[in-house]
Short mmCIF file of C-alpha atoms in Angstrom, two decimals:
data_model
loop_
_atom_site.label_atom_id
_atom_site.label_comp_id
_atom_site.label_asym_id
_atom_site.label_seq_id
_atom_site.Cartn_x
_atom_site.Cartn_y
_atom_site.Cartn_z
CA MET A 1 -17.39 -18.40 -11.12
CA ILE A 2 -14.72 -19.50 -13.60
CA GLU A 3 -12.21 -22.34 -13.59
CA LEU A 4 -8.82 -21.86 -11.97
CA PRO A 5 -6.00 -21.38 -14.50
CA PRO A 6 -3.27 -24.07 -14.23
CA GLU A 7 -0.61 -21.54 -13.21
CA LEU A 8 -2.64 -20.65 -10.09
CA GLU A 9 -3.34 -24.20 -8.93
CA SER A 10 -0.35 -24.07 -6.58
CA PRO A 11 1.73 -21.18 -5.20
CA PRO A 12 5.11 -20.33 -6.74
CA VAL A 13 7.91 -22.51 -5.40
CA ASN A 14 9.99 -19.45 -4.47
CA TRP A 15 7.32 -18.13 -2.09
CA THR A 16 7.49 -19.80 1.34
CA ARG A 17 6.33 -17.02 3.68
CA ARG A 18 3.31 -17.56 5.91
CA HIS A 19 2.97 -13.83 6.58
CA LEU A 20 3.20 -10.55 4.66
CA LEU A 21 4.47 -8.02 7.18
CA ASP A 22 6.59 -5.57 5.17
CA LEU A 23 8.52 -5.09 1.95
CA GLU A 24 11.78 -4.40 3.74
CA SER A 25 12.35 -8.09 4.45
CA LEU A 26 11.30 -9.32 0.99
CA SER A 27 13.84 -9.99 -1.73
CA ALA A 28 13.49 -8.49 -5.21
CA ASP A 29 12.53 -11.96 -6.42
CA GLU A 30 9.76 -12.29 -3.82
CA ILE A 31 8.40 -8.83 -4.66
CA SER A 32 8.37 -9.71 -8.36
CA THR A 33 6.62 -12.99 -7.57
CA ALA A 34 3.87 -11.20 -5.62
CA LEU A 35 3.42 -8.76 -8.51
CA ASP A 36 3.29 -11.59 -11.05
CA VAL A 37 0.64 -13.47 -9.06
CA ALA A 38 -1.41 -10.29 -8.66
CA GLN A 39 -1.31 -9.73 -12.42
CA ARG A 40 -2.40 -13.33 -13.05
CA PHE A 41 -5.36 -12.89 -10.71
CA LYS A 42 -6.28 -9.61 -12.38
CA ASP A 43 -6.27 -11.27 -15.79
CA ALA A 44 -7.98 -14.48 -14.66
CA THR A 45 -10.81 -12.64 -12.91
CA GLN A 46 -11.43 -10.34 -15.86
CA ASP A 47 -10.10 -7.21 -14.16
CA CYS A 48 -11.12 -8.42 -10.67
CA LYS A 49 -14.81 -8.75 -11.55
CA VAL A 50 -15.49 -12.49 -11.38
CA LYS A 51 -14.76 -15.18 -8.80
CA LEU A 52 -12.15 -17.92 -8.69
CA PRO A 53 -12.65 -20.84 -6.24
CA VAL A 54 -9.00 -20.89 -5.21
CA LEU A 55 -9.52 -20.23 -1.47
CA ALA A 56 -12.77 -22.11 -0.86
CA GLY A 57 -12.88 -23.14 2.80
CA VAL A 58 -10.46 -20.39 3.92
CA THR A 59 -11.59 -17.82 6.50
CA SER A 60 -9.99 -14.38 6.70
CA VAL A 61 -10.63 -11.81 9.45
CA ASN A 62 -10.15 -8.06 9.03
CA LEU A 63 -8.87 -6.78 12.37
CA PHE A 64 -8.83 -2.99 11.95
CA PHE A 65 -8.09 -0.63 14.83
CA GLU A 66 -7.93 2.46 12.60
CA ASP A 67 -10.41 3.89 10.12
CA SER A 68 -10.14 2.58 6.59
CA THR A 69 -12.28 2.59 3.48
CA ARG A 70 -10.19 1.39 0.54
CA THR A 71 -7.95 -1.13 2.26
CA ARG A 72 -10.60 -2.79 4.40
CA THR A 73 -13.13 -3.02 1.57
CA SER A 74 -10.42 -4.23 -0.80
CA PHE A 75 -9.33 -7.08 1.49
CA SER A 76 -12.94 -8.10 2.07
CA LEU A 77 -13.72 -8.16 -1.65
CA ALA A 78 -10.44 -9.90 -2.45
CA ALA A 79 -11.27 -12.76 -0.08
CA ARG A 80 -14.73 -13.17 -1.55
CA ARG A 81 -13.45 -13.04 -5.13
CA LEU A 82 -11.33 -16.09 -4.26
CA GLY A 83 -14.17 -17.98 -2.61
CA ALA A 84 -12.99 -17.38 0.98
CA ASP A 85 -15.13 -16.24 3.90
CA SER A 86 -14.33 -12.73 5.13
CA VAL A 87 -15.25 -11.59 8.65
CA GLU A 88 -15.15 -7.98 9.86
CA PHE A 89 -13.96 -7.09 13.37
CA SER A 90 -15.00 -3.80 14.97
CA ALA A 91 -12.70 -2.60 17.76
CA SER A 92 -15.27 -0.13 19.11
CA SER A 93 -17.81 -2.88 19.82
CA SER A 94 -15.35 -5.51 21.05
CA SER A 95 -13.77 -6.37 24.40
CA VAL A 96 -10.83 -4.15 23.44
CA SER A 97 -12.95 -1.26 24.67
CA LYS A 98 -13.09 -3.04 28.05
CA GLY A 99 -9.32 -3.31 28.34
CA GLU A 100 -8.55 -6.60 26.57
CA THR A 101 -5.08 -6.67 25.01
CA LEU A 102 -4.45 -6.90 21.27
CA LEU A 103 -2.84 -10.32 21.64
CA ASP A 104 -5.70 -11.70 23.75
CA THR A 105 -8.19 -10.40 21.18
CA ALA A 106 -6.23 -11.95 18.33
CA LYS A 107 -5.87 -15.30 20.11
CA THR A 108 -9.59 -15.37 20.86
CA ILE A 109 -10.40 -14.80 17.20
CA GLU A 110 -7.80 -17.36 16.09
CA SER A 111 -9.39 -19.98 18.34
CA MET A 112 -12.43 -19.83 16.04
CA LYS A 113 -10.29 -21.67 13.45
CA ILE A 114 -9.47 -18.86 11.05
CA ASP A 115 -6.74 -19.07 8.43
CA ALA A 116 -5.62 -15.46 7.97
CA MET A 117 -5.74 -12.24 9.97
CA VAL A 118 -5.46 -8.87 8.23
CA ILE A 119 -4.51 -6.23 10.78
CA ARG A 120 -4.31 -2.46 10.78
CA HIS A 121 -3.04 -0.89 14.00
CA ARG A 122 -1.65 2.45 15.12
CA SER A 123 1.40 0.85 16.74
CA PRO A 124 4.42 0.01 14.56
CA GLY A 125 5.30 -3.67 14.94
CA ALA A 126 1.83 -4.87 15.94
CA PRO A 127 1.57 -7.30 12.96
CA GLN A 128 5.06 -8.66 13.67
CA MET A 129 4.09 -9.32 17.27
CA LEU A 130 0.98 -11.22 16.21
CA ALA A 131 2.91 -13.22 13.62
CA LYS A 132 5.25 -14.47 16.38
CA ASN A 133 2.38 -15.52 18.63
CA LEU A 134 -0.31 -16.88 16.29
CA ASP A 135 -0.55 -19.97 14.12
CA CYS A 136 -2.65 -18.32 11.42
CA SER A 137 -1.20 -16.18 8.65
CA VAL A 138 -0.89 -12.44 9.33
CA ILE A 139 -1.04 -9.66 6.73
CA ASN A 140 -0.05 -6.13 7.64
CA ALA A 141 -2.66 -3.63 6.42
CA GLY A 142 -0.75 -0.69 7.93
CA ASP A 143 1.03 -0.39 11.27
CA GLY A 144 1.25 3.25 12.29
CA PRO A 145 3.86 5.10 10.22
CA HIS A 146 5.92 1.92 9.68
CA GLU A 147 4.77 0.03 6.55
CA HIS A 148 1.79 -0.77 4.34
CA PRO A 149 3.11 -3.58 2.13
CA THR A 150 0.06 -4.20 -0.04
CA GLN A 151 -0.21 -0.47 -0.80
CA GLY A 152 3.44 -0.51 -1.85
CA LEU A 153 2.83 -3.55 -4.05
CA LEU A 154 -0.23 -2.10 -5.74
CA ASP A 155 1.60 1.15 -6.45
CA ILE A 156 4.51 -0.74 -7.98
CA LEU A 157 2.16 -3.01 -9.95
CA THR A 158 0.46 0.07 -11.41
CA ILE A 159 3.80 1.51 -12.49
CA ARG A 160 4.88 -1.80 -14.01
CA GLN A 161 1.66 -2.11 -16.00
CA HIS A 162 2.17 1.33 -17.56
CA ARG A 163 5.96 1.31 -17.95
CA GLY A 164 6.79 -2.39 -18.35
CA SER A 165 9.69 -2.33 -15.90
CA ILE A 166 10.65 -0.55 -12.70
CA ALA A 167 14.41 -0.60 -13.28
CA GLY A 168 15.80 2.75 -14.39
CA LEU A 169 12.70 4.80 -13.58
CA THR A 170 12.80 7.92 -11.42
CA VAL A 171 9.93 7.87 -8.92
CA ALA A 172 9.22 10.78 -6.58
CA LEU A 173 7.22 10.40 -3.37
CA VAL A 174 5.91 13.86 -2.54
CA GLY A 175 4.38 15.07 0.71
CA ASP A 176 4.19 13.78 4.26
CA ILE A 177 7.11 11.35 4.15
CA ALA A 178 7.70 11.49 7.92
CA HIS A 179 4.35 9.93 8.80
CA SER A 180 3.78 7.80 5.70
CA ARG A 181 3.82 4.01 5.89
CA THR A 182 3.07 4.04 2.16
CA ALA A 183 6.32 5.93 1.52
CA ARG A 184 8.37 3.39 3.43
CA SER A 185 6.88 0.40 1.60
CA ASN A 186 7.31 2.13 -1.75
CA ILE A 187 10.93 2.98 -0.99
CA TRP A 188 11.86 -0.60 -0.12
CA GLY A 189 10.01 -2.11 -3.07
CA LEU A 190 11.07 0.41 -5.70
CA LYS A 191 14.72 0.41 -4.65
CA LYS A 192 14.94 -3.37 -4.73
CA LEU A 193 13.52 -3.41 -8.26
CA GLY A 194 16.01 -0.85 -9.52
CA ALA A 195 14.23 2.51 -9.43
CA HIS A 196 15.79 5.81 -8.41
CA VAL A 197 13.60 7.18 -5.60
CA ILE A 198 13.25 10.84 -4.61
CA VAL A 199 11.43 11.92 -1.45
CA CYS A 200 10.21 15.49 -1.65
CA GLY A 201 8.42 17.83 0.73
CA PRO A 202 8.95 20.47 3.41
CA SER A 203 12.08 19.98 5.50
CA THR A 204 9.82 19.47 8.53
CA LEU A 205 8.39 16.36 6.82
CA VAL A 206 11.39 15.19 4.79
CA SER A 207 14.56 14.88 6.83
CA LYS A 208 18.02 14.38 5.34
CA GLN A 209 18.05 11.15 7.37
CA TRP A 210 16.09 9.52 4.55
CA GLU A 211 19.29 9.49 2.51
CA LYS A 212 20.43 6.58 4.69
CA LEU A 213 17.88 4.42 2.83
CA GLY A 214 19.57 5.25 -0.46
CA VAL A 215 17.04 7.79 -1.71
CA GLU A 216 17.46 11.34 -2.93
CA VAL A 217 16.03 14.07 -0.70
CA SER A 218 14.56 17.25 -2.16
CA HIS A 219 12.59 20.14 -0.71
CA ASP A 220 11.76 21.70 -4.08
CA LEU A 221 9.19 20.01 -6.33
CA ASP A 222 9.85 22.45 -9.16
CA ASP A 223 13.50 21.41 -9.15
CA ILE A 224 12.79 17.69 -9.67
CA VAL A 225 9.52 17.49 -11.60
CA ALA A 226 11.10 17.45 -15.07
CA ARG A 227 13.25 14.41 -14.13
CA CYS A 228 10.44 12.24 -12.82
CA ASP A 229 8.74 9.34 -14.59
CA VAL A 230 6.27 8.91 -11.73
CA LEU A 231 4.93 11.21 -9.02
CA ASN A 232 3.21 9.57 -6.06
CA LEU A 233 1.43 12.35 -4.14
CA LEU A 234 1.03 11.44 -0.48
CA ARG A 235 -1.68 12.79 1.78
CA ILE A 236 -0.77 15.19 4.57
CA GLN A 237 -1.59 13.16 7.68
CA PHE A 238 -2.74 15.80 10.14
CA GLU A 239 -4.08 13.08 12.46
CA ARG A 240 -0.52 11.84 13.12
CA GLN A 241 0.99 15.28 13.69
CA TYR A 242 1.31 17.07 17.01
CA THR A 243 2.38 20.40 15.52
CA ARG A 244 1.62 21.99 12.17
CA PRO A 245 4.67 21.25 9.95
CA PHE A 246 4.06 24.26 7.66
CA PRO A 247 2.42 27.68 8.05
CA SER A 248 -0.78 26.88 6.16
CA VAL A 249 -2.43 24.41 3.79
CA ARG A 250 -2.51 27.16 1.19
CA GLU A 251 1.26 27.57 1.37
CA TYR A 252 1.79 23.81 1.13
CA ALA A 253 -0.40 23.66 -1.98
CA LEU A 254 1.48 26.56 -3.53
CA LEU A 255 4.83 24.80 -3.11
CA TYR A 256 3.98 21.10 -3.47
CA ALA A 257 0.61 20.53 -5.14
CA MET A 258 0.78 19.01 -8.61
CA ASN A 259 -1.08 21.47 -10.80
CA ARG A 260 -1.43 22.36 -14.47
CA GLU A 261 1.64 24.60 -14.51
CA ARG A 262 3.88 21.87 -13.11
CA MET A 263 2.39 19.33 -15.51
CA GLU A 264 3.53 21.52 -18.38
CA ARG A 265 7.12 21.16 -17.18
CA ALA A 266 6.85 17.42 -16.57
CA LYS A 267 7.56 14.56 -18.96
CA GLU A 268 4.79 14.01 -21.46
CA ASN A 269 4.15 10.46 -20.22
CA ILE A 270 4.54 11.10 -16.49
CA LEU A 271 2.32 8.99 -14.22
CA ILE A 272 0.37 10.76 -11.48
CA MET A 273 -0.42 8.55 -8.51
CA ALA A 274 -1.94 8.98 -5.04
CA PRO A 275 -2.66 6.28 -2.46
CA GLY A 276 -5.85 8.01 -1.34
CA PRO A 277 -7.84 9.48 0.05
CA ILE A 278 -6.73 12.48 -1.98
CA ASN A 279 -7.19 16.03 -0.75
CA ARG A 280 -8.13 17.87 -3.91
CA GLY A 281 -6.47 21.24 -4.07
CA VAL A 282 -3.87 20.32 -1.44
CA GLU A 283 -1.63 17.56 -2.84
CA VAL A 284 -3.11 17.67 -6.33
CA THR A 285 -5.51 19.91 -8.21
CA PRO A 286 -8.75 18.38 -9.58
CA ASP A 287 -7.74 18.79 -13.23
CA VAL A 288 -4.55 16.79 -12.65
CA ALA A 289 -6.25 14.15 -10.46
CA ASP A 290 -8.82 13.55 -13.20
CA GLY A 291 -6.43 14.10 -16.12
CA SER A 292 -5.13 11.65 -18.70
CA GLN A 293 -1.85 11.01 -16.85
CA SER A 294 -3.59 10.10 -13.59
CA VAL A 295 -3.68 6.40 -12.72
CA ILE A 296 -5.27 6.85 -9.29
CA LEU A 297 -8.32 4.69 -10.05
CA HIS A 298 -6.04 2.06 -11.62
CA GLN A 299 -4.32 1.87 -8.23
CA VAL A 300 -7.62 1.18 -6.48
CA ASN A 301 -8.48 -1.63 -8.88
CA ASN A 302 -4.98 -3.07 -8.57
CA GLY A 303 -5.46 -3.11 -4.82
CA LEU A 304 -7.97 -5.92 -5.29
CA ALA A 305 -5.53 -7.95 -7.38
CA VAL A 306 -2.64 -7.44 -4.95
CA ARG A 307 -4.74 -8.37 -1.94
CA MET A 308 -6.02 -11.48 -3.70
CA ALA A 309 -2.39 -12.39 -4.31
CA ALA A 310 -1.44 -11.69 -0.69
CA LEU A 311 -4.22 -13.86 0.75
CA TYR A 312 -3.47 -16.64 -1.74
CA LEU A 313 0.30 -16.64 -1.17
CA VAL A 314 0.31 -16.63 2.63
CA THR A 315 -2.51 -19.13 3.12
CA LYS A 316 -1.27 -21.54 0.45
CA ALA A 317 2.31 -21.32 1.73
CA SER A 318 1.16 -22.14 5.26
CA ARG A 319 -0.59 -25.37 4.27
#
């Protein structure tokens, strides 16, 4: 345990939100503030390894209705790094399996005097619904294909650490854009901070409708790779698809996997990212995933810092 740095003794004056539900509703200033606080926590905890007593007495509950490894573990560790108590909720062993509603479950848990609820749910809008009906702070850990704000923040933080600024960069999100909450959060955050965003993938997964969000749409990775400063390679989410959006995994990999040949045509300092879990040989080949331009493990570590910042900002702002 180390002493709390003076700059973290109280939350930034320009952050007043009790919840973190999406990046769409945040201003560029609020996004930058969240990134700044995450970086301060990363530095103050010696790369997220030691504890700070900033949230002593706070209780956070992880309410996950979908499988998760990185996000759930990250939120749990983030709470403990800040001295908070973290409680895990299992939907399969709860009254939800007996027919209890999400709101009733959440209200029951809130009545145990918790301060923050981190929720992942298959239904878009579930965190927003809880935020309107609960007194505790709510953090969205992924609501169906809608948004995953802390994943968006950690991706952007990783880019900022390696490039210094987001403004003026060309960032491509490649893969299953249609079903990706990570893509949506990245688009909102990157656009607000001044990046040019390209969404790339098969036409069955990347509709021209995405242009309405102010992004460039491409169906040809080879056509855009030389222009990109960052490639974020998104997992094909077969569990959210009702029909196969392309003939075969082999064909997808041939057209859209980042491999050695495409790396040779890319910028020398390109960043290779993936929100995980990665499918080696599908979205990215092993040599690229483990190569010198890959920052995938940096993203995982930054997830701790961002989630510490999220818990700190929403619980401190609500007091």
